[in-house]
mmCIF file of C-alpha atoms and ligand atoms in Angstrom:
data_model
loop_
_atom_site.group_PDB
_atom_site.id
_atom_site.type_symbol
_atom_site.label_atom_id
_atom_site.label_comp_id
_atom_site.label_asym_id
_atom_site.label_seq_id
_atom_site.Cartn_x
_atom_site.Cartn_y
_atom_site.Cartn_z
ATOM 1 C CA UNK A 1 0.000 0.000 0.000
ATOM 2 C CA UNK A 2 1.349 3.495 -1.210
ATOM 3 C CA UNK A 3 2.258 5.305 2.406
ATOM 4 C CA UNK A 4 0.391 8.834 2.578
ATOM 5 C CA UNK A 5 1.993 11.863 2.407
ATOM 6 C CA UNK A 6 2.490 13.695 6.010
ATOM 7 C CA UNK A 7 2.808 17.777 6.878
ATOM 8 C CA UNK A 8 3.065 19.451 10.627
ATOM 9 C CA UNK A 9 4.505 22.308 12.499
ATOM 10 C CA UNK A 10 7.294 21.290 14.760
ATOM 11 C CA UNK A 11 8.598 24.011 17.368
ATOM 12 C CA UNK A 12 12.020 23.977 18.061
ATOM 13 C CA UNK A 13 12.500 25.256 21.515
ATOM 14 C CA UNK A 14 14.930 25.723 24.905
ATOM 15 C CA UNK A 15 16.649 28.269 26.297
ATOM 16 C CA UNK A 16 19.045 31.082 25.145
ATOM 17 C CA UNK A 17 22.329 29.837 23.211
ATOM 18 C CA UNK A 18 21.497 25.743 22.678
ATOM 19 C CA UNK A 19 21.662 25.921 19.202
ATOM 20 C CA UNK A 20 17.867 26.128 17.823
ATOM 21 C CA UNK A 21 18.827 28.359 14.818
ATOM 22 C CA UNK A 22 21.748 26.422 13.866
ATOM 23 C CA UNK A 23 19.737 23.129 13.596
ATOM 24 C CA UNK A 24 16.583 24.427 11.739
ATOM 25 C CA UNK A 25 19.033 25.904 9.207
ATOM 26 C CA UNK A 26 21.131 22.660 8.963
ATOM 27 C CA UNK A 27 18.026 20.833 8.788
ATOM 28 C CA UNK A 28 16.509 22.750 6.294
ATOM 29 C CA UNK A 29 19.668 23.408 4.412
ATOM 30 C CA UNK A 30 19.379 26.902 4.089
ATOM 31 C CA UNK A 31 20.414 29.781 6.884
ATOM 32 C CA UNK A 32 16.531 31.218 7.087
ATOM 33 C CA UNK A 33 17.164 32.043 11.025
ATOM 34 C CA UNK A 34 20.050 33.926 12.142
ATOM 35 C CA UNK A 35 22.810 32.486 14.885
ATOM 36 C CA UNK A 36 25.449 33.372 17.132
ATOM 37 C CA UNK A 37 27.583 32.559 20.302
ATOM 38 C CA UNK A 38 25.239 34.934 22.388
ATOM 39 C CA UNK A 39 22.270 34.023 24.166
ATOM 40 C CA UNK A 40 18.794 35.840 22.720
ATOM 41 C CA UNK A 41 19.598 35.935 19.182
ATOM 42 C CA UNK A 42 16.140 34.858 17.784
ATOM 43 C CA UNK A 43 13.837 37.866 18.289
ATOM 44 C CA UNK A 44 10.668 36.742 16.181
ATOM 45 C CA UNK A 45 9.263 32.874 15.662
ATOM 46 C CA UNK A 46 10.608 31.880 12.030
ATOM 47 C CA UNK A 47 9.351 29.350 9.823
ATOM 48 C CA UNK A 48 11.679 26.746 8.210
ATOM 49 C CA UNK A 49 10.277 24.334 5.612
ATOM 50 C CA UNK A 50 11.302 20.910 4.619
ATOM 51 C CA UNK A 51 9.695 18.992 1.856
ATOM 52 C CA UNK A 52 10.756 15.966 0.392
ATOM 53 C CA UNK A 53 9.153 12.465 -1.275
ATOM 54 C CA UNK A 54 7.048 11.581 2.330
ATOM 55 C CA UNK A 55 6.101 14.777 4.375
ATOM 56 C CA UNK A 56 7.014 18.223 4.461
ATOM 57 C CA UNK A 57 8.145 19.555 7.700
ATOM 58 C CA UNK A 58 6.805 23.156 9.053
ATOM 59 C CA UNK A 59 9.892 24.011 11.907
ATOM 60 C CA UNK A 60 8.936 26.614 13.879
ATOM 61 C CA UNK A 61 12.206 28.398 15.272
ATOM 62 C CA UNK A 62 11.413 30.158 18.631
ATOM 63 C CA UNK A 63 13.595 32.667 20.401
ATOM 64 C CA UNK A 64 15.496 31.257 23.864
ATOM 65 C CA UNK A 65 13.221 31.283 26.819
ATOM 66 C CA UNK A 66 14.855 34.075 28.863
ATOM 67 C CA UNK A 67 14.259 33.738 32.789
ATOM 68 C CA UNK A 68 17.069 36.275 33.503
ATOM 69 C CA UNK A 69 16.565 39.102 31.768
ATOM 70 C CA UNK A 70 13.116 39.657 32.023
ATOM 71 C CA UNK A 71 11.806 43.418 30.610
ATOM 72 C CA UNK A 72 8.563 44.679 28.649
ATOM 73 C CA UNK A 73 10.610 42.594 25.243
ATOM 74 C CA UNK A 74 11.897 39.164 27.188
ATOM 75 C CA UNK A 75 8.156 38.946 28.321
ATOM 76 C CA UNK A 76 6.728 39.130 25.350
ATOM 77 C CA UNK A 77 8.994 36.913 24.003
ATOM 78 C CA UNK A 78 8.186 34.473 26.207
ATOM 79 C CA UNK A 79 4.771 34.521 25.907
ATOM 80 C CA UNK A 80 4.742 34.320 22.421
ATOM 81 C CA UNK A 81 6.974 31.017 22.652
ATOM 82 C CA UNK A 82 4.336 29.753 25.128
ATOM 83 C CA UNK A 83 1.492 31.009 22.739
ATOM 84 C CA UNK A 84 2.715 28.530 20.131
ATOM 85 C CA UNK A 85 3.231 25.200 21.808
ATOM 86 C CA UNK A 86 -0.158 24.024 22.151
ATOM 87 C CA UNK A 87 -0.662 24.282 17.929
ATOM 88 C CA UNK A 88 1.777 22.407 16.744
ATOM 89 C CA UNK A 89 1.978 18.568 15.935
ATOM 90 C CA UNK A 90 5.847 18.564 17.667
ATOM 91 C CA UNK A 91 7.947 20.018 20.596
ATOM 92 C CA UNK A 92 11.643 19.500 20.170
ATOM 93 C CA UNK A 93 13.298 20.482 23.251
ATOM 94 C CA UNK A 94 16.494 21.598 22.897
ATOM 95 C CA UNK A 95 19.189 21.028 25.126
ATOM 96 C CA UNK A 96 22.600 21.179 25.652
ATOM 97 C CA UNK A 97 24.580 17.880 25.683
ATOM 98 C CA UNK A 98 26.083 17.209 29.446
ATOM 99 C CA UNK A 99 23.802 19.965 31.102
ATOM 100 C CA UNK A 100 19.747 20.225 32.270
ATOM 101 C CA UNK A 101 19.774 23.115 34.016
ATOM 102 C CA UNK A 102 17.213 24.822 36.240
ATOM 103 C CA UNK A 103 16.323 27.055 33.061
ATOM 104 C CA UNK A 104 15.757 23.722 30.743
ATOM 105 C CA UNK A 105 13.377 22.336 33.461
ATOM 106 C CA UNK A 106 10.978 25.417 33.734
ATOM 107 C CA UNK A 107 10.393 24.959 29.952
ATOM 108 C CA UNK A 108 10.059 21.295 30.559
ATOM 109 C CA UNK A 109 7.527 21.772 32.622
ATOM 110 C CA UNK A 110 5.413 24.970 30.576
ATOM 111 C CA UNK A 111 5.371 22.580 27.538
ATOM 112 C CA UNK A 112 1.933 21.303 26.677
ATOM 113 C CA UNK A 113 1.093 18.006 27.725
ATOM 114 C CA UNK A 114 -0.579 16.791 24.811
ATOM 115 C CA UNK A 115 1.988 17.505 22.272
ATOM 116 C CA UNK A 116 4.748 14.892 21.591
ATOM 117 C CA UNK A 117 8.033 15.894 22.607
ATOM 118 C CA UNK A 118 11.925 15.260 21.322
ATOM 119 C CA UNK A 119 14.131 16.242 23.224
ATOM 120 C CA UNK A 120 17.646 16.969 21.267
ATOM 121 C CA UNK A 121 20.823 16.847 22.890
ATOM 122 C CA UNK A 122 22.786 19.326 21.283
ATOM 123 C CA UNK A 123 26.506 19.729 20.805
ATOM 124 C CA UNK A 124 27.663 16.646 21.598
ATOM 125 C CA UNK A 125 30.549 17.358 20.101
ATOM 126 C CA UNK A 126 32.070 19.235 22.933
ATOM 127 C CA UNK A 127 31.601 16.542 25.396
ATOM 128 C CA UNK A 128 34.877 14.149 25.278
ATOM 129 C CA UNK A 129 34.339 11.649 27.378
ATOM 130 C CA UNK A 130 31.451 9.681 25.835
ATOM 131 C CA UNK A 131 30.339 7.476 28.626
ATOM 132 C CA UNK A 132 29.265 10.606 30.417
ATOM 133 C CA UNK A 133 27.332 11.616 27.826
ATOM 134 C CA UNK A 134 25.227 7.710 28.199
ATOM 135 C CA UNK A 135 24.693 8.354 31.249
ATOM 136 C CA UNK A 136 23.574 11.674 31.230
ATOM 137 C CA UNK A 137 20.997 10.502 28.436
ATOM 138 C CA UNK A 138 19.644 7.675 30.404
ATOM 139 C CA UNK A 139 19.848 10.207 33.554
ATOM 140 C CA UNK A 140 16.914 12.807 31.510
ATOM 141 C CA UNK A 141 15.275 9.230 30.224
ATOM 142 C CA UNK A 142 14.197 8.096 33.599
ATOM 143 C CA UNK A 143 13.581 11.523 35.185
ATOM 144 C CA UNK A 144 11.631 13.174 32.033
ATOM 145 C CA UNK A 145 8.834 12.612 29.821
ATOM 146 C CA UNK A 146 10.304 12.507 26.410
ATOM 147 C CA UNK A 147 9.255 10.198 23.516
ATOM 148 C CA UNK A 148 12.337 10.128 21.860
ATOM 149 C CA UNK A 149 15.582 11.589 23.000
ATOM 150 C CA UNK A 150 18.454 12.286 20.170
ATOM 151 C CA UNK A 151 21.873 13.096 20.386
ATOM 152 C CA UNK A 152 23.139 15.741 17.585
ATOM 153 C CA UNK A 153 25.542 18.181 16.586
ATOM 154 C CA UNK A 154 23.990 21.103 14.735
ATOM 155 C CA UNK A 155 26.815 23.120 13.839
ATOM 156 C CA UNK A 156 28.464 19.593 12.199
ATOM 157 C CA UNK A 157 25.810 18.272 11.071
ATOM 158 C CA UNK A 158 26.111 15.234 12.839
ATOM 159 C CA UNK A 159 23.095 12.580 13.301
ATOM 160 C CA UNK A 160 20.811 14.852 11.752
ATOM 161 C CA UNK A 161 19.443 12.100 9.568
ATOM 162 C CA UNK A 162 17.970 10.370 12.934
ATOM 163 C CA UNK A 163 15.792 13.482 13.487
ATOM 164 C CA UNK A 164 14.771 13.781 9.623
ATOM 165 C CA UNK A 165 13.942 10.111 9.899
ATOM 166 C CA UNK A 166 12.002 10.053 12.759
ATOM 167 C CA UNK A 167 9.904 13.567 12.686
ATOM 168 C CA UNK A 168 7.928 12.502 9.519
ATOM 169 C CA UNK A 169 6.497 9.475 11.958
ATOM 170 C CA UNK A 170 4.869 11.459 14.052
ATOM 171 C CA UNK A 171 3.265 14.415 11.673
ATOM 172 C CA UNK A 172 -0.399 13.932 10.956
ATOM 173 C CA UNK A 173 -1.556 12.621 7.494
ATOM 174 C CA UNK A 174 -1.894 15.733 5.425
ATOM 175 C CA UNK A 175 -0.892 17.339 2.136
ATOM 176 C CA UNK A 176 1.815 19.728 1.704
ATOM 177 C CA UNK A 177 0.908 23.529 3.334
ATOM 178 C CA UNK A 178 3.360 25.217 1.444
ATOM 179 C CA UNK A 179 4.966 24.950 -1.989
ATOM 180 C CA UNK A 180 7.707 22.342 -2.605
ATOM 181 C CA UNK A 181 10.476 24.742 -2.973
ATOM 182 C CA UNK A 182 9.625 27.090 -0.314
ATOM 183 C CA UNK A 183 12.145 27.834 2.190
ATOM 184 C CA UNK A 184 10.682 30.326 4.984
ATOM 185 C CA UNK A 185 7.428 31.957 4.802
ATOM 186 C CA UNK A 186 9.050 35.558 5.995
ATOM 187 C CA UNK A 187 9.492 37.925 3.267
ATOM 188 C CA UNK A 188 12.880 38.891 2.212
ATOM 189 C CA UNK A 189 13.084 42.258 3.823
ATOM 190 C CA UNK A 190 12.276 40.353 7.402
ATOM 191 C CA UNK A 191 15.486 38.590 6.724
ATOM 192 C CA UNK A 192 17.228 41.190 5.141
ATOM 193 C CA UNK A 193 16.876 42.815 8.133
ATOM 194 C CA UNK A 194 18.044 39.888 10.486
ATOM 195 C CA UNK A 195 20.986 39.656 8.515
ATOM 196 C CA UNK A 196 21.841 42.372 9.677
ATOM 197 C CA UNK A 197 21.528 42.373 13.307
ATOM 198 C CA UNK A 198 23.552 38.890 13.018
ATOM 199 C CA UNK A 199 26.603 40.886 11.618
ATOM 200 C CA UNK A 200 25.997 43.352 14.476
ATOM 201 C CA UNK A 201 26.110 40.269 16.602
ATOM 202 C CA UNK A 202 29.009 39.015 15.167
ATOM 203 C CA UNK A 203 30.958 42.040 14.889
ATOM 204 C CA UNK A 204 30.335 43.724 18.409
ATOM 205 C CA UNK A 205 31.933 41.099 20.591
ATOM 206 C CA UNK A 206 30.374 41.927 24.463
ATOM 207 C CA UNK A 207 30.686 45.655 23.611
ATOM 208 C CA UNK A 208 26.837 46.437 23.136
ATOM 209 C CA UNK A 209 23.663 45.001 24.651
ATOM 210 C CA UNK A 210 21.082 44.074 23.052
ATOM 211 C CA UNK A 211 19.371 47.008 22.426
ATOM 212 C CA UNK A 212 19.778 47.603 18.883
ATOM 213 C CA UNK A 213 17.561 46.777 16.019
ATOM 214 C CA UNK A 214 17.364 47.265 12.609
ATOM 215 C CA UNK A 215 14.369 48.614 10.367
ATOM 216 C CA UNK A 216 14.332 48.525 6.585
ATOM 217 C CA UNK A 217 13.603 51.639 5.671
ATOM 218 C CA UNK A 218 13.241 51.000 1.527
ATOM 219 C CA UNK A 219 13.549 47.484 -0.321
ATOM 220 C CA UNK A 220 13.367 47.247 -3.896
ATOM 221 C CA UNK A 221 13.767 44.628 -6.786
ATOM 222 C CA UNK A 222 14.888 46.389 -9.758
ATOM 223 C CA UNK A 223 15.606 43.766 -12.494
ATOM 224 C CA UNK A 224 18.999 42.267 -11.488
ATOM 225 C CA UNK A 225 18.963 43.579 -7.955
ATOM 226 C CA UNK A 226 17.947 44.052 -4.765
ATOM 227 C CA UNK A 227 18.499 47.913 -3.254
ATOM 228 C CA UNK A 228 18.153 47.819 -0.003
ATOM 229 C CA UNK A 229 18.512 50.560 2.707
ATOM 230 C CA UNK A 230 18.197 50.103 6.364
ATOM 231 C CA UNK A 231 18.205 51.934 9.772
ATOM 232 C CA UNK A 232 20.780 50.610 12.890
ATOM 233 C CA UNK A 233 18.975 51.683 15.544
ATOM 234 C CA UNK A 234 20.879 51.942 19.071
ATOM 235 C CA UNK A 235 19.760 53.548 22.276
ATOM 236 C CA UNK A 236 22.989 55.827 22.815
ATOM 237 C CA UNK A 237 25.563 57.952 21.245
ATOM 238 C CA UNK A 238 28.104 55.898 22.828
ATOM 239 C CA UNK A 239 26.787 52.752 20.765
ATOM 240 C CA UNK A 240 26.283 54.646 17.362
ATOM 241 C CA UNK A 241 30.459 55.371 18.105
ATOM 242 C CA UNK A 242 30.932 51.882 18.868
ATOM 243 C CA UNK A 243 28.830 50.476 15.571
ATOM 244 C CA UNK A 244 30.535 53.085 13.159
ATOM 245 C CA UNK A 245 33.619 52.367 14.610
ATOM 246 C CA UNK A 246 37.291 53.885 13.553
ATOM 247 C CA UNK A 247 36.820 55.640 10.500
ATOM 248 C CA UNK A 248 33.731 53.519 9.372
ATOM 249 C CA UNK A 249 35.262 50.370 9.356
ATOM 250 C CA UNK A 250 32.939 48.539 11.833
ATOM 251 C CA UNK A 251 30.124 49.992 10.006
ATOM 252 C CA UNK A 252 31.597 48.812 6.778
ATOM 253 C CA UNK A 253 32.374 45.123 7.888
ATOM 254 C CA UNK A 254 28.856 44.726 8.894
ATOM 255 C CA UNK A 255 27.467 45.837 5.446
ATOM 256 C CA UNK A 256 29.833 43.950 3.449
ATOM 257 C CA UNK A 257 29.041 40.515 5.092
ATOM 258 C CA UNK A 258 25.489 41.226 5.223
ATOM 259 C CA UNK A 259 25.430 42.151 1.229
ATOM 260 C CA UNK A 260 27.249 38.279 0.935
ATOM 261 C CA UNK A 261 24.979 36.713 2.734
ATOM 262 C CA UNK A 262 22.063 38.289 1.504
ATOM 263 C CA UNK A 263 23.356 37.799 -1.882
ATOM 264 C CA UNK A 264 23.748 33.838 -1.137
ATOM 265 C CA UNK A 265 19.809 33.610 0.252
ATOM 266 C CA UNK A 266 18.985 35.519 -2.398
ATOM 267 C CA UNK A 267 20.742 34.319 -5.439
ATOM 268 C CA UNK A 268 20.611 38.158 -6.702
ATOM 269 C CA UNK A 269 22.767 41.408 -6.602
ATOM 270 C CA UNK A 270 21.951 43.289 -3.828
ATOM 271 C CA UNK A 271 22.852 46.776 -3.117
ATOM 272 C CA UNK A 272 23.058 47.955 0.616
ATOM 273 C CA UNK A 273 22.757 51.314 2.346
ATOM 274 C CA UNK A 274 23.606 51.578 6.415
ATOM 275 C CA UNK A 275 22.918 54.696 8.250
ATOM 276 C CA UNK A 276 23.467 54.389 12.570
ATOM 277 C CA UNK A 277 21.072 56.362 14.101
ATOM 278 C CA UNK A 278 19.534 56.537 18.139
ATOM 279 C CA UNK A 279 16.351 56.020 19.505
ATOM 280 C CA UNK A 280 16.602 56.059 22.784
ATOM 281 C CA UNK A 281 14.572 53.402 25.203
ATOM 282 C CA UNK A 282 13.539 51.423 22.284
ATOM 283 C CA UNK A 283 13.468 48.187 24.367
ATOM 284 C CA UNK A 284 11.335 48.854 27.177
ATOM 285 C CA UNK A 285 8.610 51.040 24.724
ATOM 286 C CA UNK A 286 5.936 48.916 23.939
ATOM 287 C CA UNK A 287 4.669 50.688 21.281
ATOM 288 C CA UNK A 288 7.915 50.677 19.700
ATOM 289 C CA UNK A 289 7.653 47.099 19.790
ATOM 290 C CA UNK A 290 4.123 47.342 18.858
ATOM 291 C CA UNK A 291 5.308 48.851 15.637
ATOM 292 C CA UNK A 292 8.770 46.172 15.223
ATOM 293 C CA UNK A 293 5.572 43.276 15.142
ATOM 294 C CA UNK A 294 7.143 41.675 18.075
HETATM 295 N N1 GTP B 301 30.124 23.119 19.465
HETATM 296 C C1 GTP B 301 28.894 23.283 18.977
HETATM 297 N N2 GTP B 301 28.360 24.520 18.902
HETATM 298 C C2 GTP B 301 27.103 24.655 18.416
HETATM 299 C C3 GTP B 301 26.346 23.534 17.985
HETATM 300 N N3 GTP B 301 25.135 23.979 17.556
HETATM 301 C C4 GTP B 301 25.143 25.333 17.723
HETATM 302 N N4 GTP B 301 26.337 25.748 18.232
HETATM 303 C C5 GTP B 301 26.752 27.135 18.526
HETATM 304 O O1 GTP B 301 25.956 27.634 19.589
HETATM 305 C C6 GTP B 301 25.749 29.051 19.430
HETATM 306 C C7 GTP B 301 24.269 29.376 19.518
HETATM 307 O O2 GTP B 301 23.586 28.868 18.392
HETATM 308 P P1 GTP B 301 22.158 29.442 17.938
HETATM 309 O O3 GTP B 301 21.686 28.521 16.874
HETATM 310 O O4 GTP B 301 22.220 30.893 17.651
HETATM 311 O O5 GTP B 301 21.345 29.192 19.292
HETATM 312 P P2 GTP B 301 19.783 29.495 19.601
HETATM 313 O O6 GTP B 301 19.323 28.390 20.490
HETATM 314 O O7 GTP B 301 19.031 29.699 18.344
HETATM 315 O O8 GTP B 301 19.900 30.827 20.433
HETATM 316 P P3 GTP B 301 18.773 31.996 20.664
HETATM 317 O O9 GTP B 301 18.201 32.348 19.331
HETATM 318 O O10 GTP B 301 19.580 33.088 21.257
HETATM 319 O O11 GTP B 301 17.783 31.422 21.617
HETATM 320 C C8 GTP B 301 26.373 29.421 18.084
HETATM 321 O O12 GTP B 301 27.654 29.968 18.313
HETATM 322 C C9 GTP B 301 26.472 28.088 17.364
HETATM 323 O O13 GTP B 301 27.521 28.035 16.422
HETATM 324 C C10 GTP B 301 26.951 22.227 18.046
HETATM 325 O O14 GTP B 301 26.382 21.213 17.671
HETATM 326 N N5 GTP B 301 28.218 22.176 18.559
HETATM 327 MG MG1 MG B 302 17.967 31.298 17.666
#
């Protein structure tokens, strides 16, 4: 008998900094959702799509649950991570391999208890001493409810094929949602934009907090190209010194490897404009966030 085809959401989520970005993009095979080595990266749920032969797979990337930080934006993000659970066919918890901290178990115990849930042991890689790492996993076997736990490494792409195997089992019986060669249902000026802020990321070491965003300010295709100007928004002179940096050439790092990137996702010629400018107490104003859609 010819097996029916399959299609669900599946919520990757976990706390700040396990690698939930990393893996939808590896698992996807396209970088859709921005990383990087600091916690509270992800700002807005994206979602990845896999289709192949069998099922198509909706991920839905969430931002790290924050318990530390916790202003007007951390809330919200929070809620909204909460918000999604209960729809979706899939949880995969995310966790870091060796560790189940206290911020891993108050997610554990907010996810929905009706939803099937993976949990994903993350970076294995950096755990040498394997035997550790068994008992570890049969430690969170006994103590939590998973149905399946898996051991991966995002970043190297290592037993990925497990998860792809095994997700398809457990989505409903349903016809593809989106079109076969759709990658991310956000448009390209969303990730135009989160380009950005990942080269901010990247290029600002511990120097500035997290209090700058970016807004798109005009995005056009002309026939071979994409023009493209955006707004750096920081909350202090200091920080608009720090972005531009000596004679420009922070400023002009950041645009060049977001044009690259952007040019990669895009498979066009894209033009981009910077300007650094300050709004001041953009994070706590909700209407500013109102306006951001976050
Ligand atoms: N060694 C190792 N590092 C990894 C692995 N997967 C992800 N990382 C690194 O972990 C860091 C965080 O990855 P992200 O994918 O941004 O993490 P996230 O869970 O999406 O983080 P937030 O969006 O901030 O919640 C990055 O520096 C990744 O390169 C892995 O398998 N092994
Ligand atoms: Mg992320």
């Amino acid at each position: 008998m010819e097996q029916s085809y399959r299609c669900g959401f599946v919520a990757l989520v976990g706390r700040p900094n396990v690698g939930k970005s990393t893996l939808m993009n590896h698992l996807i095979g396209q970088k859709v959702s921005i990383t990087s080595k600091k916690a509270q990266t992800t700002r807005h749920k994206v979602n990845g799509v896999y289709t192949s032969e069998i099922a198509q797979i909706i991920f839905v990337d969430t931002p790290g649950f924050q318990m530390k930080h916790l202003n007007p934006m951390n809330e919200r993000l929070n809620q909204n991570v909460l918000d999604t659970m209960p729809s979706v066919d899939v949880v995969v918890l995310v966790i870091e391999a060796g560790k189940f901290t206290e911020e891993d178990l108050v997610i554990y115990e907010r996810l929905p208890a009706n939803v099937p849930i993976i949990c994903v042991v993350n970076k294995f890689d950096k755990i040498k001493n394997k035997a550790l790492l068994e008992l570890f996993i049969s430690h969170i076997e006994k103590k939590y409810q998973f149905k399946h736990i898996i051991t991966v490494s995002a970043k190297h792409g290592h037993h990925l094929n497990d998860l792809m195997d095994l997700i398809p089992t457990m989505l409903p019986e349903s016809p593809a949602l989106y079109p076969e060669d759709m990658l991310t249902d956000k448009s390209s000026r969303f990730l135009a934009s989160e380009i950005i802020r990942e080269k901010i990321f990247r290029y600002l070491g511990e120097e500035l907090p997290y209090s700058v965003n970016v807004e798109i300010k005009h995005f056009t295709e002309e026939e071979n190209l994409y023009r493209i100007y955006a707004s750096i928004l920081t909350e202090r002179d200091g920080q608009k010194g720090i972005l531009i940096g000596k004679k420009g050439e922070k400023l002009k790092k950041i645009g060049t490897d977001a044009r690259k990137d952007m040019e990669h996702l895009f498979d066009k010629k894209v033009y981009l404009k910077l300007v650094v400018k300050v709004k001041t107490g953009w994070s706590s104003d909700i209407r500013f966030l109102n306006d951001l859609g976050m």
